Amino acid sequence: MNIILKKFKKMTIRPHQEASMLVRLVADSAFNIFTDEQFRKSIDFDKEKQEEQDRIWNELAVTGLLFLLAFLDDYLKAGDSDRRPFWVEVKNEVISEFIKWLEELKIPDEFIKVWKKLIDLRLEEFKERREITFNTVEKEILDENDPEIRNA
């Protein structure tokens, strides 16, 4: 038993492997939402055309990726400094691992290009909105004239 534990301790997971695992977890979660009966009822999924159904799936998957990237950003700001280089690499590999996953699924190149454009577009939107949100929150917190903050 001791030999097995020693071998297990020597095993290392590379950042791209961790990123790949996280991407698959995110995609699985997005798919669970996508196939959820209550979710489909709430958006009248069956009444939508195939193109719109595909778009819904794409948006769920990309939103999950953005959530993962935001989580990693926040973790890197507050996380363990010894593991920081590992998690920086993981974060940097997330999008490329997602694209590799699409390729493994035999998604045609023309659609992978569309995925890349959607990811880039949503990343840009996320960065803009995140900056606006942080600036607004910071202003409100520092605004001592705000009675809600003063009385908190």
PDB file of C-alpha atoms in Angstrom, residues 5-151:
ATOM      1  CA  LEU A   5       0.846   6.079  -2.176  1.00  0.00           C
ATOM      2  CA  LYS A   6       4.443   6.971  -3.057  1.00  0.00           C
ATOM      3  CA  LYS A   7       3.719   6.509  -6.764  1.00  0.00           C
ATOM      4  CA  PHE A   8       0.520   8.545  -6.463  1.00  0.00           C
ATOM      5  CA  LYS A   9       2.405  11.416  -4.809  1.00  0.00           C
ATOM      6  CA  LYS A  10       4.892  11.464  -7.696  1.00  0.00           C
ATOM      7  CA  MET A  11       2.123  11.839 -10.256  1.00  0.00           C
ATOM      8  CA  THR A  12       1.673  15.386 -11.388  1.00  0.00           C
ATOM      9  CA  ILE A  13      -1.078  17.004 -13.339  1.00  0.00           C
ATOM     10  CA  ARG A  14       0.087  19.460 -15.951  1.00  0.00           C
ATOM     11  CA  PRO A  15      -1.728  22.782 -16.370  1.00  0.00           C
ATOM     12  CA  HIS A  16      -3.199  21.831 -19.761  1.00  0.00           C
ATOM     13  CA  GLN A  17      -4.584  18.628 -18.214  1.00  0.00           C
ATOM     14  CA  GLU A  18      -6.203  20.585 -15.388  1.00  0.00           C
ATOM     15  CA  ALA A  19      -7.586  23.104 -17.880  1.00  0.00           C
ATOM     16  CA  SER A  20      -8.954  20.282 -20.017  1.00  0.00           C
ATOM     17  CA  MET A  21     -10.675  18.710 -17.016  1.00  0.00           C
ATOM     18  CA  LEU A  22     -12.179  22.054 -15.966  1.00  0.00           C
ATOM     19  CA  VAL A  23     -13.376  22.772 -19.516  1.00  0.00           C
ATOM     20  CA  ARG A  24     -15.122  19.404 -19.621  1.00  0.00           C
ATOM     21  CA  LEU A  25     -16.759  20.070 -16.246  1.00  0.00           C
ATOM     22  CA  VAL A  26     -17.998  23.436 -17.490  1.00  0.00           C
ATOM     23  CA  ALA A  27     -19.270  21.936 -20.749  1.00  0.00           C
ATOM     24  CA  ASP A  28     -21.009  19.161 -18.818  1.00  0.00           C
ATOM     25  CA  SER A  29     -22.692  21.713 -16.549  1.00  0.00           C
ATOM     26  CA  ALA A  30     -23.788  23.773 -19.550  1.00  0.00           C
ATOM     27  CA  PHE A  31     -25.180  20.633 -21.165  1.00  0.00           C
ATOM     28  CA  ASN A  32     -27.059  19.722 -17.981  1.00  0.00           C
ATOM     29  CA  ILE A  33     -28.729  23.128 -18.046  1.00  0.00           C
ATOM     30  CA  PHE A  34     -29.340  22.875 -21.793  1.00  0.00           C
ATOM     31  CA  THR A  35     -31.131  19.541 -21.418  1.00  0.00           C
ATOM     32  CA  ASP A  36     -32.978  20.404 -18.208  1.00  0.00           C
ATOM     33  CA  GLU A  37     -36.767  20.124 -18.685  1.00  0.00           C
ATOM     34  CA  GLN A  38     -37.591  23.080 -16.468  1.00  0.00           C
ATOM     35  CA  PHE A  39     -35.037  25.283 -18.245  1.00  0.00           C
ATOM     36  CA  ARG A  40     -36.426  24.300 -21.642  1.00  0.00           C
ATOM     37  CA  LYS A  41     -39.988  24.974 -20.513  1.00  0.00           C
ATOM     38  CA  SER A  42     -39.090  28.384 -19.113  1.00  0.00           C
ATOM     39  CA  ILE A  43     -37.674  29.534 -22.465  1.00  0.00           C
ATOM     40  CA  ASP A  44     -40.170  27.728 -24.725  1.00  0.00           C
ATOM     41  CA  PHE A  45     -37.250  25.809 -26.162  1.00  0.00           C
ATOM     42  CA  ASP A  46     -39.342  23.490 -28.332  1.00  0.00           C
ATOM     43  CA  LYS A  47     -40.893  26.462 -30.134  1.00  0.00           C
ATOM     44  CA  GLU A  48     -37.479  27.797 -31.155  1.00  0.00           C
ATOM     45  CA  LYS A  49     -35.893  27.084 -34.536  1.00  0.00           C
ATOM     46  CA  GLN A  50     -32.817  24.852 -34.626  1.00  0.00           C
ATOM     47  CA  GLU A  51     -30.543  27.852 -35.184  1.00  0.00           C
ATOM     48  CA  GLU A  52     -31.814  29.520 -32.000  1.00  0.00           C
ATOM     49  CA  GLN A  53     -31.519  26.261 -30.040  1.00  0.00           C
ATOM     50  CA  ASP A  54     -27.896  25.996 -31.194  1.00  0.00           C
ATOM     51  CA  ARG A  55     -27.271  29.618 -30.168  1.00  0.00           C
ATOM     52  CA  ILE A  56     -28.655  28.905 -26.697  1.00  0.00           C
ATOM     53  CA  TRP A  57     -26.219  26.008 -26.292  1.00  0.00           C
ATOM     54  CA  ASN A  58     -23.320  28.154 -27.523  1.00  0.00           C
ATOM     55  CA  GLU A  59     -24.153  30.947 -25.081  1.00  0.00           C
ATOM     56  CA  LEU A  60     -24.477  28.544 -22.144  1.00  0.00           C
ATOM     57  CA  ALA A  61     -21.098  26.966 -22.902  1.00  0.00           C
ATOM     58  CA  VAL A  62     -19.310  30.292 -23.417  1.00  0.00           C
ATOM     59  CA  THR A  63     -20.890  31.759 -20.282  1.00  0.00           C
ATOM     60  CA  GLY A  64     -19.560  28.768 -18.346  1.00  0.00           C
ATOM     61  CA  LEU A  65     -16.078  29.362 -19.764  1.00  0.00           C
ATOM     62  CA  LEU A  66     -16.232  33.025 -18.772  1.00  0.00           C
ATOM     63  CA  PHE A  67     -17.354  32.076 -15.285  1.00  0.00           C
ATOM     64  CA  LEU A  68     -14.393  29.681 -15.038  1.00  0.00           C
ATOM     65  CA  LEU A  69     -11.980  32.395 -16.194  1.00  0.00           C
ATOM     66  CA  ALA A  70     -13.466  34.900 -13.724  1.00  0.00           C
ATOM     67  CA  PHE A  71     -13.165  32.342 -10.931  1.00  0.00           C
ATOM     68  CA  LEU A  72      -9.514  31.700 -11.819  1.00  0.00           C
ATOM     69  CA  ASP A  73      -8.846  35.461 -11.928  1.00  0.00           C
ATOM     70  CA  ASP A  74     -10.299  35.884  -8.462  1.00  0.00           C
ATOM     71  CA  TYR A  75      -8.425  32.858  -7.153  1.00  0.00           C
ATOM     72  CA  LEU A  76      -5.150  34.163  -8.555  1.00  0.00           C
ATOM     73  CA  LYS A  77      -5.659  37.467  -6.767  1.00  0.00           C
ATOM     74  CA  ALA A  78      -6.126  35.769  -3.404  1.00  0.00           C
ATOM     75  CA  GLY A  79      -4.679  32.305  -3.892  1.00  0.00           C
ATOM     76  CA  ASP A  80      -1.668  30.403  -2.652  1.00  0.00           C
ATOM     77  CA  SER A  81       1.500  31.976  -4.056  1.00  0.00           C
ATOM     78  CA  ASP A  82       3.295  28.605  -4.283  1.00  0.00           C
ATOM     79  CA  ARG A  83       0.713  27.332  -6.779  1.00  0.00           C
ATOM     80  CA  ARG A  84       0.206  30.634  -8.577  1.00  0.00           C
ATOM     81  CA  PRO A  85       2.357  29.780 -11.643  1.00  0.00           C
ATOM     82  CA  PHE A  86       0.414  26.547 -12.111  1.00  0.00           C
ATOM     83  CA  TRP A  87      -2.974  28.300 -11.996  1.00  0.00           C
ATOM     84  CA  VAL A  88      -1.808  31.103 -14.289  1.00  0.00           C
ATOM     85  CA  GLU A  89      -0.918  28.434 -16.858  1.00  0.00           C
ATOM     86  CA  VAL A  90      -4.250  26.678 -16.293  1.00  0.00           C
ATOM     87  CA  LYS A  91      -6.098  29.943 -16.935  1.00  0.00           C
ATOM     88  CA  ASN A  92      -4.041  30.574 -20.064  1.00  0.00           C
ATOM     89  CA  GLU A  93      -4.914  27.096 -21.388  1.00  0.00           C
ATOM     90  CA  VAL A  94      -8.695  27.185 -20.841  1.00  0.00           C
ATOM     91  CA  ILE A  95      -9.717  28.577 -24.219  1.00  0.00           C
ATOM     92  CA  SER A  96      -7.274  26.450 -26.214  1.00  0.00           C
ATOM     93  CA  GLU A  97      -8.405  23.329 -24.344  1.00  0.00           C
ATOM     94  CA  PHE A  98     -12.013  24.181 -25.153  1.00  0.00           C
ATOM     95  CA  ILE A  99     -11.114  24.478 -28.838  1.00  0.00           C
ATOM     96  CA  LYS A 100      -9.251  21.144 -28.652  1.00  0.00           C
ATOM     97  CA  TRP A 101     -12.354  19.598 -27.096  1.00  0.00           C
ATOM     98  CA  LEU A 102     -14.474  20.886 -29.989  1.00  0.00           C
ATOM     99  CA  GLU A 103     -11.971  19.385 -32.412  1.00  0.00           C
ATOM    100  CA  GLU A 104     -12.138  16.050 -30.568  1.00  0.00           C
ATOM    101  CA  LEU A 105     -15.902  16.154 -31.055  1.00  0.00           C
ATOM    102  CA  LYS A 106     -15.224  16.500 -34.808  1.00  0.00           C
ATOM    103  CA  ILE A 107     -16.835  19.929 -35.004  1.00  0.00           C
ATOM    104  CA  PRO A 108     -16.126  21.301 -38.499  1.00  0.00           C
ATOM    105  CA  ASP A 109     -13.521  24.083 -38.762  1.00  0.00           C
ATOM    106  CA  GLU A 110     -16.095  26.571 -40.028  1.00  0.00           C
ATOM    107  CA  PHE A 111     -18.034  26.218 -36.762  1.00  0.00           C
ATOM    108  CA  ILE A 112     -14.888  26.294 -34.628  1.00  0.00           C
ATOM    109  CA  LYS A 113     -14.113  29.677 -36.198  1.00  0.00           C
ATOM    110  CA  VAL A 114     -17.576  30.849 -35.142  1.00  0.00           C
ATOM    111  CA  TRP A 115     -16.944  29.554 -31.602  1.00  0.00           C
ATOM    112  CA  LYS A 116     -13.640  31.451 -31.472  1.00  0.00           C
ATOM    113  CA  LYS A 117     -15.344  34.662 -32.583  1.00  0.00           C
ATOM    114  CA  LEU A 118     -18.110  34.201 -30.009  1.00  0.00           C
ATOM    115  CA  ILE A 119     -15.581  33.553 -27.240  1.00  0.00           C
ATOM    116  CA  ASP A 120     -13.551  36.639 -28.213  1.00  0.00           C
ATOM    117  CA  LEU A 121     -16.691  38.771 -28.376  1.00  0.00           C
ATOM    118  CA  ARG A 122     -17.991  37.609 -24.999  1.00  0.00           C
ATOM    119  CA  LEU A 123     -14.542  37.977 -23.388  1.00  0.00           C
ATOM    120  CA  GLU A 124     -14.354  41.569 -24.577  1.00  0.00           C
ATOM    121  CA  GLU A 125     -17.873  42.306 -23.332  1.00  0.00           C
ATOM    122  CA  PHE A 126     -17.053  40.665 -19.999  1.00  0.00           C
ATOM    123  CA  LYS A 127     -13.871  42.716 -19.552  1.00  0.00           C
ATOM    124  CA  GLU A 128     -15.700  45.965 -20.350  1.00  0.00           C
ATOM    125  CA  ARG A 129     -18.602  45.233 -18.016  1.00  0.00           C
ATOM    126  CA  ARG A 130     -16.357  43.951 -15.260  1.00  0.00           C
ATOM    127  CA  GLU A 131     -14.333  47.164 -15.365  1.00  0.00           C
ATOM    128  CA  ILE A 132     -17.503  49.272 -15.262  1.00  0.00           C
ATOM    129  CA  THR A 133     -18.853  47.214 -12.349  1.00  0.00           C
ATOM    130  CA  PHE A 134     -15.614  47.463 -10.360  1.00  0.00           C
ATOM    131  CA  ASN A 135     -15.388  51.202 -10.958  1.00  0.00           C
ATOM    132  CA  THR A 136     -18.999  51.717  -9.900  1.00  0.00           C
ATOM    133  CA  VAL A 137     -18.648  49.618  -6.772  1.00  0.00           C
ATOM    134  CA  GLU A 138     -15.376  51.299  -5.850  1.00  0.00           C
ATOM    135  CA  LYS A 139     -16.926  54.749  -6.319  1.00  0.00           C
ATOM    136  CA  GLU A 140     -19.948  53.825  -4.194  1.00  0.00           C
ATOM    137  CA  ILE A 141     -17.819  52.336  -1.437  1.00  0.00           C
ATOM    138  CA  LEU A 142     -15.542  55.350  -1.343  1.00  0.00           C
ATOM    139  CA  ASP A 143     -18.441  57.810  -1.577  1.00  0.00           C
ATOM    140  CA  GLU A 144     -18.860  58.860   2.024  1.00  0.00           C
ATOM    141  CA  ASN A 145     -21.846  61.010   1.094  1.00  0.00           C
ATOM    142  CA  ASP A 146     -23.891  57.900   0.386  1.00  0.00           C
ATOM    143  CA  PRO A 147     -26.170  57.502   3.450  1.00  0.00           C
ATOM    144  CA  GLU A 148     -26.520  53.736   2.939  1.00  0.00           C
ATOM    145  CA  ILE A 149     -22.774  53.245   3.164  1.00  0.00           C
ATOM    146  CA  ARG A 150     -22.323  55.722   5.994  1.00  0.00           C
ATOM    147  CA  ASN A 151     -24.991  54.000   8.079  1.00  0.00           C
TER     148      ASN A 151
END
